[in-house]
Every structure is written in C-alpha cells, then in structure tokens.
Tab-separated table of C-alpha atoms and ligand atoms in Angstrom:
chain	number	residue	atom	x	y	z
A	132	SER	CA	1.812	2.090	-29.228
A	133	VAL	CA	5.148	3.925	-29.454
A	134	SER	CA	3.487	7.265	-30.321
A	135	GLY	CA	1.271	6.752	-27.521
A	136	ASP	CA	4.160	6.132	-25.089
A	137	ALA	CA	5.906	9.189	-26.427
A	138	GLU	CA	2.980	11.238	-25.584
A	139	LEU	CA	2.610	9.915	-22.012
A	140	ILE	CA	6.309	10.267	-21.432
A	141	ALA	CA	6.039	13.964	-22.558
A	142	GLY	CA	3.189	14.476	-20.084
A	143	LEU	CA	5.525	13.516	-17.090
A	144	PRO	CA	7.591	16.175	-15.456
A	145	ALA	CA	11.324	16.362	-15.362
A	146	GLY	CA	12.635	14.648	-12.116
A	147	PHE	CA	9.745	12.286	-12.056
A	148	ARG	CA	10.618	9.137	-10.008
A	149	TRP	CA	10.439	5.726	-11.775
A	150	GLY	CA	10.619	2.767	-9.405
A	151	VAL	CA	9.197	-0.518	-8.011
A	152	ALA	CA	7.777	-1.337	-4.510
A	153	THR	CA	7.507	-4.609	-2.472
A	154	SER	CA	6.810	-5.371	1.218
A	155	ALA	CA	8.571	-7.446	3.784
A	156	TYR	CA	6.347	-10.374	4.507
A	157	GLN	CA	5.422	-10.677	0.827
A	158	ILE	CA	9.007	-11.350	-0.293
A	159	GLU	CA	11.528	-11.923	2.430
A	160	GLY	CA	10.697	-15.414	3.951
A	161	ALA	CA	13.257	-16.288	6.546
A	162	VAL	CA	10.679	-15.803	9.158
A	163	ALA	CA	12.541	-17.420	12.187
A	164	VAL	CA	15.928	-16.218	11.427
A	165	ASP	CA	18.254	-13.782	13.230
A	166	GLY	CA	15.784	-13.136	16.147
A	167	ARG	CA	12.552	-12.347	14.259
A	168	THR	CA	9.418	-13.335	16.155
A	169	PRO	CA	6.111	-14.114	14.461
A	170	SER	CA	3.758	-11.339	13.264
A	171	ILE	CA	0.068	-11.557	12.905
A	172	TRP	CA	0.472	-12.949	9.289
A	173	ASP	CA	2.757	-15.768	10.531
A	174	THR	CA	-0.262	-16.575	12.831
A	175	TYR	CA	-3.015	-15.876	10.410
A	176	CYS	CA	-1.413	-18.209	7.673
A	177	ARG	CA	-1.824	-21.150	9.958
A	178	VAL	CA	-5.600	-20.644	10.489
A	179	PRO	CA	-7.147	-23.396	8.325
A	180	GLY	CA	-8.678	-21.973	5.142
A	181	ALA	CA	-7.363	-18.416	5.715
A	182	ILE	CA	-5.046	-18.499	2.669
A	183	ASP	CA	-5.472	-20.053	-0.553
A	184	ASN	CA	-3.746	-23.359	-1.051
A	185	GLY	CA	-2.564	-23.091	2.575
A	186	ASP	CA	0.344	-20.895	1.447
A	187	THR	CA	2.534	-18.956	4.056
A	188	GLY	CA	5.192	-16.332	3.878
A	189	ASP	CA	7.749	-18.768	5.270
A	190	ILE	CA	9.987	-18.830	2.258
A	191	ALA	CA	8.246	-16.431	-0.131
A	192	CYS	CA	10.913	-15.167	-2.614
A	193	ASP	CA	13.603	-15.877	-0.074
A	194	HIS	CA	14.674	-12.250	-0.650
A	195	TYR	CA	16.340	-12.098	2.837
A	196	HIS	CA	19.018	-14.422	1.546
A	197	ARG	CA	19.031	-13.243	-2.141
A	198	MET	CA	18.878	-9.459	-1.499
A	199	PRO	CA	22.069	-8.336	-3.361
A	200	ALA	CA	20.972	-10.313	-6.481
A	201	ASP	CA	17.465	-8.670	-6.209
A	202	VAL	CA	18.885	-5.201	-5.972
A	203	ALA	CA	21.037	-5.912	-9.037
A	204	LEU	CA	17.784	-6.692	-10.938
A	205	ILE	CA	16.420	-3.234	-10.019
A	206	LYS	CA	19.549	-1.677	-11.188
A	207	ASP	CA	19.514	-3.700	-14.438
A	208	LEU	CA	15.942	-2.135	-15.127
A	209	GLY	CA	17.334	1.286	-14.722
A	210	LEU	CA	14.693	2.310	-12.063
A	211	ASP	CA	15.755	5.064	-9.610
A	212	THR	CA	13.605	4.323	-6.635
A	213	TYR	CA	12.935	1.050	-4.512
A	214	ARG	CA	10.176	1.261	-1.869
A	215	PHE	CA	10.491	-1.696	0.497
A	216	SER	CA	8.972	-2.225	4.056
A	217	VAL	CA	10.760	-2.988	7.252
A	218	ALA	CA	9.503	-5.940	9.240
A	219	TRP	CA	8.708	-4.690	12.793
A	220	PRO	CA	9.184	-8.257	14.305
A	221	ARG	CA	12.748	-8.391	12.794
A	222	VAL	CA	13.808	-5.044	14.187
A	223	GLN	CA	11.987	-5.084	17.528
A	224	PRO	CA	10.937	-8.690	18.360
A	225	ARG	CA	7.833	-9.015	20.267
A	226	GLY	CA	7.109	-5.199	19.565
A	227	LYS	CA	8.967	-3.744	22.571
A	228	GLY	CA	12.315	-3.195	23.828
A	229	PRO	CA	15.645	-2.364	22.186
A	230	VAL	CA	16.525	-2.731	18.627
A	231	ASN	CA	17.583	-6.289	17.596
A	232	PRO	CA	21.006	-5.769	15.920
A	233	ALA	CA	20.863	-8.840	13.658
A	234	GLY	CA	17.395	-7.853	12.364
A	235	ILE	CA	18.222	-4.177	11.645
A	236	ALA	CA	21.368	-5.265	10.089
A	237	PHE	CA	19.556	-6.697	7.135
A	238	TYR	CA	18.002	-3.221	6.179
A	239	ASP	CA	21.368	-1.536	6.952
A	240	ARG	CA	22.858	-3.892	4.207
A	241	LEU	CA	19.885	-3.340	1.835
A	242	VAL	CA	20.089	0.461	2.137
A	243	ASP	CA	23.831	0.366	1.385
A	244	GLU	CA	23.386	-1.981	-1.493
A	245	LEU	CA	20.742	0.345	-3.014
A	246	LEU	CA	22.961	3.288	-2.572
A	247	VAL	CA	25.820	1.658	-4.180
A	248	HIS	CA	23.810	1.125	-7.253
A	249	GLY	CA	22.388	4.726	-7.347
A	250	ILE	CA	18.996	3.490	-6.319
A	251	ASP	CA	16.998	5.751	-3.823
A	252	PRO	CA	15.732	3.729	-0.767
A	253	TRP	CA	12.090	4.560	0.243
A	254	VAL	CA	11.289	2.999	3.658
A	255	THR	CA	7.655	1.946	4.551
A	256	LEU	CA	7.822	1.404	8.334
A	257	TYR	CA	4.626	-0.704	8.511
A	258	HIS	CA	3.199	-3.021	5.757
A	259	TRP	CA	0.856	-5.034	8.024
A	260	ASP	CA	3.223	-7.325	9.824
A	261	LEU	CA	2.319	-6.526	13.465
A	262	PRO	CA	4.285	-8.364	15.992
A	263	GLN	CA	1.943	-11.014	17.362
A	264	GLU	CA	2.559	-10.031	20.939
A	265	LEU	CA	1.024	-6.569	20.242
A	266	GLU	CA	-2.036	-8.267	18.810
A	267	ASP	CA	-2.254	-10.440	21.940
A	268	THR	CA	-2.582	-7.249	23.972
A	269	GLY	CA	-5.283	-6.037	21.771
A	270	GLY	CA	-3.647	-4.914	18.350
A	271	TRP	CA	-4.586	-1.586	16.569
A	272	PRO	CA	-7.999	-1.262	18.280
A	273	VAL	CA	-6.163	-0.492	21.438
A	274	ARG	CA	-4.478	3.018	21.811
A	275	ASP	CA	-1.163	1.728	23.280
A	276	THR	CA	-0.360	0.232	19.853
A	277	ALA	CA	0.148	3.640	18.436
A	278	TYR	CA	2.710	4.430	21.012
A	279	ARG	CA	4.345	1.134	20.336
A	280	PHE	CA	4.480	2.025	16.743
A	281	ALA	CA	6.035	5.302	17.197
A	282	ASP	CA	8.722	3.749	19.473
A	283	TYR	CA	9.555	1.144	16.726
A	284	SER	CA	9.629	3.833	14.087
A	285	MET	CA	12.326	5.665	15.996
A	286	LEU	CA	14.423	2.553	16.204
A	287	VAL	CA	14.401	2.327	12.451
A	288	PHE	CA	14.817	5.986	11.847
A	289	ASP	CA	17.784	6.218	14.236
A	290	ALA	CA	19.477	3.461	12.256
A	291	LEU	CA	18.694	4.542	8.684
A	292	SER	CA	17.916	8.138	8.502
A	293	ASP	CA	21.642	9.077	7.729
A	294	ARG	CA	21.024	7.390	4.436
A	295	VAL	CA	17.347	7.239	3.886
A	296	ASP	CA	15.670	10.440	2.421
A	297	THR	CA	11.976	9.193	2.027
A	298	TRP	CA	9.863	7.756	4.729
A	299	THR	CA	6.344	6.282	4.678
A	300	THR	CA	4.751	5.461	8.115
A	301	LEU	CA	1.754	3.258	7.191
A	302	ASN	CA	0.817	1.327	4.083
A	303	GLU	CA	-2.835	1.417	3.423
A	304	PRO	CA	-4.439	1.825	7.016
A	305	TRP	CA	-7.851	0.863	5.564
A	306	CYS	CA	-6.548	-2.495	4.741
A	307	SER	CA	-4.964	-2.845	8.224
A	308	ALA	CA	-8.271	-1.792	9.959
A	309	MET	CA	-11.055	-2.921	7.660
A	310	LEU	CA	-9.786	-6.125	6.199
A	311	GLY	CA	-7.957	-7.036	9.406
A	312	TYR	CA	-10.568	-6.158	12.027
A	313	ALA	CA	-13.912	-5.612	10.190
A	314	TYR	CA	-14.103	-8.153	7.482
A	315	GLY	CA	-11.884	-10.807	8.732
A	316	ALA	CA	-9.979	-11.166	5.349
A	317	HIS	CA	-6.585	-10.250	6.424
A	318	ALA	CA	-4.573	-11.015	9.601
A	319	PRO	CA	-5.496	-10.947	12.356
A	320	GLY	CA	-8.860	-12.116	10.915
A	321	ARG	CA	-11.175	-10.451	13.355
A	322	ARG	CA	-14.827	-9.292	12.535
A	323	GLU	CA	-15.422	-6.616	15.146
A	324	TYR	CA	-16.953	-3.576	13.676
A	325	PRO	CA	-16.604	-0.776	16.297
A	326	ALA	CA	-12.949	-2.198	16.954
A	327	ALA	CA	-12.097	-1.695	13.275
A	328	LEU	CA	-12.962	1.993	13.454
A	329	ALA	CA	-10.959	2.205	16.689
A	330	ALA	CA	-8.153	0.784	14.790
A	331	VAL	CA	-8.638	3.334	11.989
A	332	HIS	CA	-7.925	6.203	14.532
A	333	HIS	CA	-5.096	4.455	16.354
A	334	LEU	CA	-3.331	3.901	13.029
A	335	LEU	CA	-3.563	7.413	12.334
A	336	LEU	CA	-2.468	8.456	15.762
A	337	GLY	CA	0.604	6.120	15.327
A	338	HIS	CA	1.233	7.830	11.982
A	339	GLY	CA	1.156	11.240	13.774
A	340	LEU	CA	3.167	10.263	16.757
A	341	ALA	CA	5.873	8.705	14.514
A	342	THR	CA	5.931	11.739	12.098
A	343	VAL	CA	6.354	14.324	14.878
A	344	ARG	CA	9.210	12.152	16.535
A	345	MET	CA	11.042	11.513	13.259
A	346	ARG	CA	10.808	15.176	12.301
A	347	GLU	CA	12.351	16.257	15.537
A	348	ALA	CA	14.967	13.785	15.310
A	349	ALA	CA	15.905	14.187	11.540
A	350	PRO	CA	19.549	14.928	10.895
A	351	ARG	CA	18.627	16.623	7.747
A	352	LYS	CA	15.800	17.247	5.422
A	353	VAL	CA	13.917	14.123	4.929
A	354	ASP	CA	10.536	13.413	3.255
A	355	ILE	CA	7.915	12.038	5.465
A	356	GLY	CA	4.479	10.697	4.384
A	357	ILE	CA	1.767	8.001	4.422
A	358	THR	CA	0.516	5.708	1.899
A	359	LEU	CA	-3.178	5.363	1.254
A	360	ASN	CA	-5.282	2.720	-0.964
A	361	VAL	CA	-7.721	5.076	-2.533
A	362	ALA	CA	-10.109	5.047	-5.553
A	363	THR	CA	-12.945	6.878	-7.161
A	364	ALA	CA	-16.345	5.979	-5.892
A	365	TYR	CA	-18.843	6.608	-8.763
A	366	PRO	CA	-22.605	6.738	-8.117
A	367	ALA	CA	-24.620	4.425	-10.328
A	368	SER	CA	-26.910	7.301	-11.230
A	369	SER	CA	-27.889	10.820	-10.172
A	370	SER	CA	-30.604	9.449	-7.911
A	371	GLU	CA	-30.369	10.513	-4.290
A	372	PRO	CA	-29.759	6.963	-2.880
A	373	ASP	CA	-27.058	6.134	-5.389
A	374	VAL	CA	-25.368	9.610	-4.767
A	375	GLU	CA	-25.507	8.889	-1.018
A	376	ALA	CA	-24.033	5.318	-1.495
A	377	ALA	CA	-21.047	6.876	-3.327
A	378	ARG	CA	-20.594	9.657	-0.742
A	379	HIS	CA	-20.624	7.096	2.042
A	380	ALA	CA	-18.099	4.978	0.289
A	381	ASP	CA	-15.694	7.840	-0.453
A	382	GLY	CA	-16.187	8.961	3.092
A	383	MET	CA	-15.112	5.651	4.498
A	384	GLY	CA	-12.435	4.902	1.989
A	385	ARG	CA	-10.756	8.262	1.273
A	386	ARG	CA	-11.982	11.166	3.347
A	387	ILE	CA	-11.806	9.485	6.836
A	388	TYR	CA	-8.038	9.331	6.252
A	389	LEU	CA	-7.201	12.414	4.239
A	390	ASP	CA	-9.384	14.892	6.171
A	391	PRO	CA	-7.771	14.377	9.631
A	392	LEU	CA	-4.288	14.028	7.956
A	393	VAL	CA	-4.582	17.363	5.992
A	394	HIS	CA	-7.440	19.367	7.601
A	395	GLY	CA	-7.155	18.069	11.298
A	396	HIS	CA	-10.585	16.844	11.636
A	397	TYR	CA	-12.822	13.781	10.796
A	398	PRO	CA	-15.252	14.650	8.076
A	399	ALA	CA	-18.713	15.558	9.587
A	400	ASP	CA	-20.661	13.470	7.305
A	401	VAL	CA	-18.615	10.366	8.185
A	402	VAL	CA	-18.855	11.071	11.717
A	403	ALA	CA	-22.585	11.243	11.369
A	404	ASP	CA	-22.762	8.018	9.418
A	405	LEU	CA	-20.716	6.392	12.222
A	406	ALA	CA	-23.039	7.774	14.992
A	407	ALA	CA	-26.048	6.355	13.105
A	408	GLU	CA	-24.324	2.976	13.458
A	409	GLY	CA	-23.664	3.701	17.209
A	410	VAL	CA	-19.893	4.132	16.604
A	411	GLU	CA	-17.825	6.905	17.876
A	412	LEU	CA	-14.074	7.213	16.987
A	413	PRO	CA	-11.951	7.159	20.194
A	414	VAL	CA	-10.394	10.625	19.666
A	415	GLU	CA	-8.732	12.166	22.633
A	416	ASP	CA	-7.588	15.678	23.145
A	417	GLY	CA	-4.352	16.553	20.982
A	418	ASP	CA	-4.806	13.653	18.774
A	419	LEU	CA	-5.845	15.480	15.667
A	420	GLU	CA	-3.101	17.809	16.127
A	421	LEU	CA	-0.704	14.989	15.941
A	422	ILE	CA	-2.365	13.302	13.060
A	423	SER	CA	-2.279	16.454	10.977
A	424	ALA	CA	1.332	17.200	11.507
A	425	PRO	CA	2.560	18.215	8.143
A	426	ILE	CA	3.718	15.700	5.665
A	427	ASP	CA	5.917	16.040	2.633
A	428	VAL	CA	4.280	13.537	0.352
A	429	LEU	CA	1.079	11.502	0.005
A	430	GLY	CA	1.696	7.988	-1.346
A	431	VAL	CA	-1.245	6.832	-3.562
A	432	ASN	CA	-1.776	3.040	-4.185
A	433	TYR	CA	-4.345	2.657	-6.965
A	434	TYR	CA	-5.687	-0.563	-8.410
A	435	PHE	CA	-9.217	0.016	-9.460
A	436	SER	CA	-12.359	2.035	-8.856
A	437	GLN	CA	-15.949	1.031	-8.329
A	438	LYS	CA	-19.591	2.089	-8.821
A	439	PHE	CA	-21.914	2.206	-5.876
A	440	THR	CA	-25.637	2.047	-5.713
A	441	GLY	CA	-27.926	2.761	-2.761
A	442	TYR	CA	-30.654	0.171	-3.822
A	443	ALA	CA	-30.618	-3.345	-2.630
A	444	GLU	CA	-31.376	-5.957	-5.256
A	445	ASP	CA	-35.069	-5.873	-4.193
A	446	GLY	CA	-35.116	-2.045	-4.537
A	447	ARG	CA	-34.971	-1.348	-0.842
A	448	THR	CA	-32.800	1.678	0.210
A	449	VAL	CA	-32.176	0.544	3.887
A	450	ASP	CA	-31.191	-2.820	5.380
A	451	ASP	CA	-32.781	-4.722	8.179
A	452	ALA	CA	-30.999	-2.706	10.667
A	453	GLY	CA	-32.270	0.469	9.215
A	454	GLN	CA	-28.886	1.496	7.616
A	455	PRO	CA	-28.689	2.963	4.275
A	456	ILE	CA	-27.614	0.476	1.501
A	457	SER	CA	-24.256	1.212	-0.141
A	458	ARG	CA	-23.012	-1.665	-2.507
A	459	THR	CA	-20.890	-1.986	-5.524
A	460	ILE	CA	-22.274	-2.888	-9.050
A	461	PRO	CA	-20.074	-3.694	-12.043
A	462	LEU	CA	-18.772	-1.041	-14.241
A	463	ASP	CA	-18.797	-3.605	-17.060
A	464	LYS	CA	-15.043	-3.272	-17.674
A	465	PRO	CA	-12.571	-6.061	-18.383
A	466	ARG	CA	-10.970	-7.518	-15.435
A	467	THR	CA	-7.621	-8.726	-14.079
A	468	ALA	CA	-6.966	-12.099	-12.505
A	469	MET	CA	-8.103	-10.476	-9.112
A	470	ASP	CA	-11.418	-10.157	-10.729
A	471	TRP	CA	-10.787	-6.270	-10.300
A	472	GLU	CA	-12.004	-4.116	-13.105
A	473	ILE	CA	-9.674	-2.084	-15.151
A	474	VAL	CA	-10.584	1.588	-14.543
A	475	PRO	CA	-7.706	3.927	-15.601
A	476	GLU	CA	-10.000	6.915	-15.795
A	477	GLY	CA	-10.925	6.213	-12.128
A	478	PHE	CA	-7.175	6.942	-11.547
A	479	THR	CA	-7.262	10.212	-13.254
A	480	ASP	CA	-10.535	11.349	-11.367
A	481	LEU	CA	-9.090	10.107	-8.138
A	482	LEU	CA	-5.813	12.007	-8.425
A	483	VAL	CA	-7.642	15.213	-9.602
A	484	SER	CA	-10.092	14.995	-6.779
A	485	ILE	CA	-7.220	14.781	-4.136
A	486	ALA	CA	-5.606	17.693	-5.751
A	487	ARG	CA	-8.804	19.779	-5.590
A	488	ASP	CA	-9.756	18.599	-2.013
A	489	TYR	CA	-6.163	18.588	-0.435
A	490	PRO	CA	-4.236	21.287	-2.376
A	491	GLY	CA	-0.615	21.737	-2.017
A	492	LEU	CA	0.061	18.078	-1.097
A	493	PRO	CA	2.515	16.381	-3.459
A	494	MET	CA	1.770	12.869	-4.505
A	495	VAL	CA	3.704	9.916	-5.612
A	496	ILE	CA	2.076	6.696	-6.892
A	497	THR	CA	3.550	4.303	-4.405
A	498	GLU	CA	1.766	1.275	-5.827
A	499	ASN	CA	-0.088	0.451	-9.079
A	500	GLY	CA	-0.106	-2.809	-11.128
A	501	SER	CA	-2.190	-5.840	-11.885
A	502	ALA	CA	-2.280	-9.603	-11.693
A	503	PHE	CA	-2.796	-11.737	-14.814
A	504	GLU	CA	-2.402	-15.448	-15.728
A	505	ASP	CA	1.113	-15.317	-16.824
A	506	HIS	CA	2.437	-17.995	-19.204
A	507	ALA	CA	6.370	-18.439	-19.036
A	508	ASP	CA	8.003	-19.960	-22.098
A	509	ALA	CA	10.705	-22.554	-21.679
A	510	SER	CA	13.236	-19.923	-20.751
A	511	GLY	CA	10.979	-18.508	-18.072
A	512	PHE	CA	10.117	-15.470	-20.090
A	513	VAL	CA	6.705	-13.887	-19.741
A	514	ALA	CA	5.189	-11.995	-22.659
A	515	ASP	CA	2.718	-10.275	-20.282
A	516	THR	CA	0.914	-7.944	-22.732
A	517	ASP	CA	-2.174	-7.457	-20.717
A	518	ARG	CA	-0.136	-6.339	-17.592
A	519	THR	CA	2.162	-4.086	-20.011
A	520	ALA	CA	-1.224	-2.458	-21.413
A	521	TYR	CA	-2.295	-1.940	-17.851
A	522	PHE	CA	0.778	-0.065	-17.161
A	523	THR	CA	0.462	2.122	-20.363
A	524	SER	CA	-3.255	2.857	-19.608
A	525	HIS	CA	-2.405	3.764	-16.048
A	526	LEU	CA	0.641	5.794	-16.772
A	527	ALA	CA	-1.505	7.719	-19.355
A	528	ALA	CA	-3.996	8.250	-16.587
A	529	VAL	CA	-1.269	9.864	-14.420
A	530	ALA	CA	-0.157	12.050	-17.281
A	531	GLU	CA	-3.748	13.160	-17.688
A	532	ALA	CA	-4.021	13.989	-14.015
A	533	ILE	CA	-0.849	16.019	-14.079
A	534	ARG	CA	-2.343	17.789	-17.134
A	535	GLN	CA	-5.253	18.787	-15.103
A	536	GLY	CA	-3.117	20.280	-12.525
A	537	ALA	CA	-2.364	17.416	-9.981
A	538	ASP	CA	1.199	17.366	-8.586
A	539	ILE	CA	2.415	13.855	-9.020
A	540	ARG	CA	6.199	13.246	-8.519
A	541	GLY	CA	6.634	9.528	-9.340
A	542	TYR	CA	5.392	6.188	-10.184
A	543	LEU	CA	6.408	2.942	-8.331
A	544	ALA	CA	5.035	-0.204	-9.978
A	545	TRP	CA	3.685	-3.021	-7.945
A	546	SER	CA	5.626	-5.114	-7.697
A	547	LEU	CA	9.382	-5.760	-8.418
A	548	MET	CA	8.646	-9.499	-8.521
A	549	ASP	CA	5.727	-12.071	-8.135
A	550	ASN	CA	5.271	-12.616	-4.340
A	551	PHE	CA	2.837	-13.719	-1.389
A	552	GLU	CA	-0.236	-12.051	-2.406
A	553	TRP	CA	-1.857	-12.145	1.140
A	554	ALA	CA	-5.048	-14.221	1.362
A	555	TYR	CA	-4.541	-15.214	-2.356
A	556	GLY	CA	-1.044	-16.839	-1.600
A	557	TYR	CA	1.262	-17.319	-4.486
A	558	ALA	CA	-1.606	-17.972	-7.115
A	559	LYS	CA	-1.865	-14.319	-8.053
A	560	ARG	CA	1.263	-12.733	-9.755
A	561	PHE	CA	1.817	-8.974	-9.585
A	562	GLY	CA	5.421	-9.091	-10.518
A	563	ILE	CA	7.168	-7.482	-13.410
A	564	ILE	CA	9.765	-10.053	-12.736
A	565	ARG	CA	8.756	-13.670	-12.784
A	566	VAL	CA	9.529	-15.863	-9.734
A	567	ASP	CA	9.865	-19.677	-10.231
A	568	TYR	CA	8.927	-20.713	-6.732
A	569	GLU	CA	10.629	-24.155	-7.135
A	570	THR	CA	14.010	-22.793	-8.150
A	571	GLN	CA	13.745	-19.045	-6.988
A	572	ALA	CA	14.867	-18.114	-10.488
A	573	ARG	CA	13.921	-14.560	-11.436
A	574	THR	CA	13.116	-13.562	-15.018
A	575	PRO	CA	12.090	-9.956	-16.068
A	576	LYS	CA	8.708	-10.155	-18.018
A	577	GLN	CA	7.917	-8.063	-21.002
A	578	SER	CA	6.333	-5.386	-18.619
A	579	ALA	CA	9.634	-5.052	-16.816
A	580	LEU	CA	11.410	-4.347	-20.298
A	581	TYR	CA	8.661	-1.953	-21.003
A	582	LEU	CA	8.949	0.157	-17.840
A	583	LYS	CA	12.767	0.088	-18.405
A	584	ASP	CA	12.464	1.644	-21.693
A	585	LEU	CA	9.850	4.217	-20.618
A	586	ALA	CA	12.018	5.369	-17.678
A	587	GLN	CA	15.033	5.483	-19.884
A	588	ARG	CA	13.316	7.420	-22.706
A	589	HIS	CA	11.632	9.787	-20.169
A	590	ARG	CA	15.087	10.587	-18.489
A	591	GLY	CA	16.679	11.143	-21.955
A	592	GLN	CA	14.262	13.453	-23.367
B	741	GBH	C1	-2.085	-3.527	-2.104
B	741	GBH	O1	-3.246	-3.564	-1.442
B	741	GBH	C2	-1.063	-3.942	-1.066
B	741	GBH	O2	-0.321	-2.893	-0.471
B	741	GBH	C3	-0.095	-4.955	-1.554
B	741	GBH	O3	0.595	-5.399	-0.380
B	741	GBH	C4	-0.599	-5.842	-2.396
B	741	GBH	O4	0.077	-6.861	-2.749
B	741	GBH	C5	-1.373	-5.193	-3.503
B	741	GBH	O5	-2.224	-4.201	-3.200
B	741	GBH	C6	-2.112	-6.072	-4.722
B	741	GBH	O6	-3.214	-6.650	-3.919
B	741	GBH	O7	-12.697	-5.160	-2.790
B	741	GBH	O8	-13.336	-4.475	-0.527
B	741	GBH	O9	-11.067	-5.129	-1.020
B	741	GBH	C7	-4.354	-3.272	-2.235
B	741	GBH	C8	-5.581	-3.618	-1.587
B	741	GBH	C9	-7.413	-4.012	-2.987
B	741	GBH	C10	-7.685	-2.654	-1.079
B	741	GBH	C11	-8.807	-3.510	-3.509
B	741	GBH	C12	-9.008	-2.241	-1.548
B	741	GBH	C13	-10.864	-2.688	-2.973
B	741	GBH	C14	-11.946	-2.843	-1.992
B	741	GBH	N1	-6.802	-2.951	-2.073
B	741	GBH	N2	-9.575	-3.163	-2.323
B	741	GBH	S1	-12.319	-4.517	-1.507
C-alpha cells in the first residue's frame, strides 16, 4: 500500500543505496569470445541431466554484446548502484598468467558506461565461474587456488580501482563449497564431504589474501568486503534436539564464515561438530590473521529462512552413522516458484543477529529477490504483483532491522533481468526486467517500476 511504502521509506536512512545485481555467467553469454576460456560452469552445463532442460550460459542474456543498452535500463530505473561480477576466465584465461587485454576491456567499458550515467559500479570478483584449468588441478579444495584467486583479483584491481570504489571478493562461499563440492548441485558437481570443508577454508583464505593485497595497493580509500548467503535457522521447538539442530545449521551456514572473518577464529562448537564427523579444517599458521583482515562492508544475500528439527521422521535423534539429525521442516508459509518459503521476519531476525554478534560491521543487502511464474502480456509487460509484494515485505523487514539497531546501508535487488538460474536454467525468472530469450527484448516489469518509484521517493524525502 502507498502508506505502507511511505512508512518503509521513512525507515531507511539518508544516503541509502538503491541498486540491482547480476553475475557474469548468468547474463553475459559470449563464452568463447575475446580469449575467454571455459569455467567450471561451461563444463558442468554439459553434464547430462545437470541443468534443467539442458540449458547453458552460452548465450544467456547476450549482455556481453548489449552492455550499453543494459546500462541505459539501469539508468532509466533511477538506481544508483549496479553490482556485477567479473568472469575470471575472461580476464585471466586458464586461471594463471598475465591479464587478457580483450577480456578486461569489457569491464573497463562497463565501468566507464556506468560512471557516465552516474551509476556506482560495485565489482564482485568471484561469482562461481572458476577457470576449468584450476578445477583440473584440484579446485577450491586445494590451497593453491586461494593464491591463484588473489593474483587474479590484483589483475582486476589494478585495471579498475582508479574508478571502482566498492569491491566484493567472493559471492556466497557456502554455495561454492557446499553446493559445488559436497552436494554436487552446482559446478563442479563433486560430492566429497571433507573436500568441501577444505574448500570453505581455502575460499576464506583467498578472500583474506586478496583483501590484504588490494588494501595495500589501493590508490585511495576503497570499500572491500565479502558477500554471504545467510538466513535465520529457527528451532522447531524448545526441545534440546531441535535447538541443537538449529545451532548446527546456524554454525555451518553463518558462523563458520562470520566468526573467522570478524573474530579471527572458527566457532568452537562448529569445530567440535566437524571433529565428531572426522573432519578438520586445513588451517595453517597465519591463515586466520589474513581471513580476519578488516573489511568495510558485509554483503548480505537473503532469500528465505528455514526451521530445523533434531528428530528424524521415525523420532530418532541420530542417524545410522551416529551423527545428530539436523533437517528442515516447513514453516507453512506461501512459497515462490523456487519452492522457497516467503519469510520476511527471518530477514529482520538475521540482520539483527548479525548486528548483535558482529557489532560495528556495516551491511548492504547485496541480493534479495524472488522467482515467480511471470505472465507477459502482448507487449511483453509483466504485472508481477507477487514479486512486487516480496520486495515490499522484505524492504519493510530491512527497515525494521534498522529500527532495531542494525547498520544497513543499501539494498540491491536480485536481479536486473531474468537470467541463467544455475541448475534451473532459464525456467526460473528472478528479473525485475523481463527477457524474451527468443528476441533478447527487455521489458521492465511492474516490480522494476515499483523499485524505481520507491528509490525516487526515498531520495526526494
Ligand atoms: C543466489 O544464491 C546467487 O548469488 C544468485 O546467483 C542466484 O541467481 C540467486 O541466489 C537466486 O537463486 O536449500 O540447501 O540450497 C542463493 C542460493 C539458495 C543458497 C537457498 C542457500 C538455501 C539452502 N541460496 N539456499 S538449500
């Protein structure tokens, strides 16, 4: 409602960023152009059955060839920030060696195009597209990959830091490590549990190495941070097994990243949980000092929260291997097209808990959004009232967290346009702009016009 919108706008601080986010593999296409080599996603998309409908990122939104028009769309929406990712295999083919001039030139042009339109560029260095050659030598489970990431980061930083103020090292290391190496649901599709935990540590180490080197090389004040996918883990009841299950989930999803980043050590309860599974993180001397190098901003990606129980369906509290049960059960909320429950209060609780557990760390919402079954009219317009309502309830949740003391500096919607939704291919649409994949026509949806209006009114107040 208009009055509800006025209230949420009033709850957001002056200078609050309004923007949109994308990632390279999800929108660029042009995978074999200007010296780019394959990433793990190019490879994984060719595994039969890996991606719904056999979709690939080969063409995606063809953003590589349509970049100026896409930047103009952001400008038309009156948004002030655009978060995009750099494709490692474009900038440094095969993951080593000098910069590829033709590859970095694309991002050079993108940054200039954004600046000409008064849009603040926010660079994510790694949004999951590891050069395949680095996977062939072991991927994130091997320590060397962290050093390779820091070297690559410096190539990008050297080229763009004269104009880019805000830098994110990694997008959602949980996804890279767990979906990629434990659950086999994302590239490279491995199911190797101890290796996935090594990947967690090496991703964080890569973040730390890159952060320290970028800070030293910075030509002026820049903001450096990391983006995490985090959520609230609610216990199903106050029973000990349910509370334990939620603690375990929160440990593996949130604190295993934030504790080393902010406090310089892994959480003791998580280390104990892992030891009980026979897993030890491959920490070497000095690693935690690097990982806890100060950051300027925490990027928070939020989609939904879950409820956890420590009881199996048959009532047991341990599995066949003697490990405690921790599984999700429905909160009984409406769902999006991803089958994700819509839990805005989990967003408030999450942001307030981060502010409490990690005080002094400014946050920006670097992704929030939803997929729904969109219906385009003859002109391509989508009256996406469900997506619009999702934005309203989640922005209100952010405003409520701010009211409760959380330091939140901005909100970037996921996503600028419909794109390649990883294992779901093009079937799931998160865009605020409709993409017709036959013609590559872009049409702003109702939700885009809604965010445009909110940002404008907030700025004008
Ligand atoms: C983000 O990932 C990505 O950054 C972005 O590229 C992607 O397009 C967007 O979200 C939409 O998916 O049920 O075990 O997976 C979010 C991935 C999804 C990871 C929810 C955590 C919950 C636990 N997150 N998931 S599980």
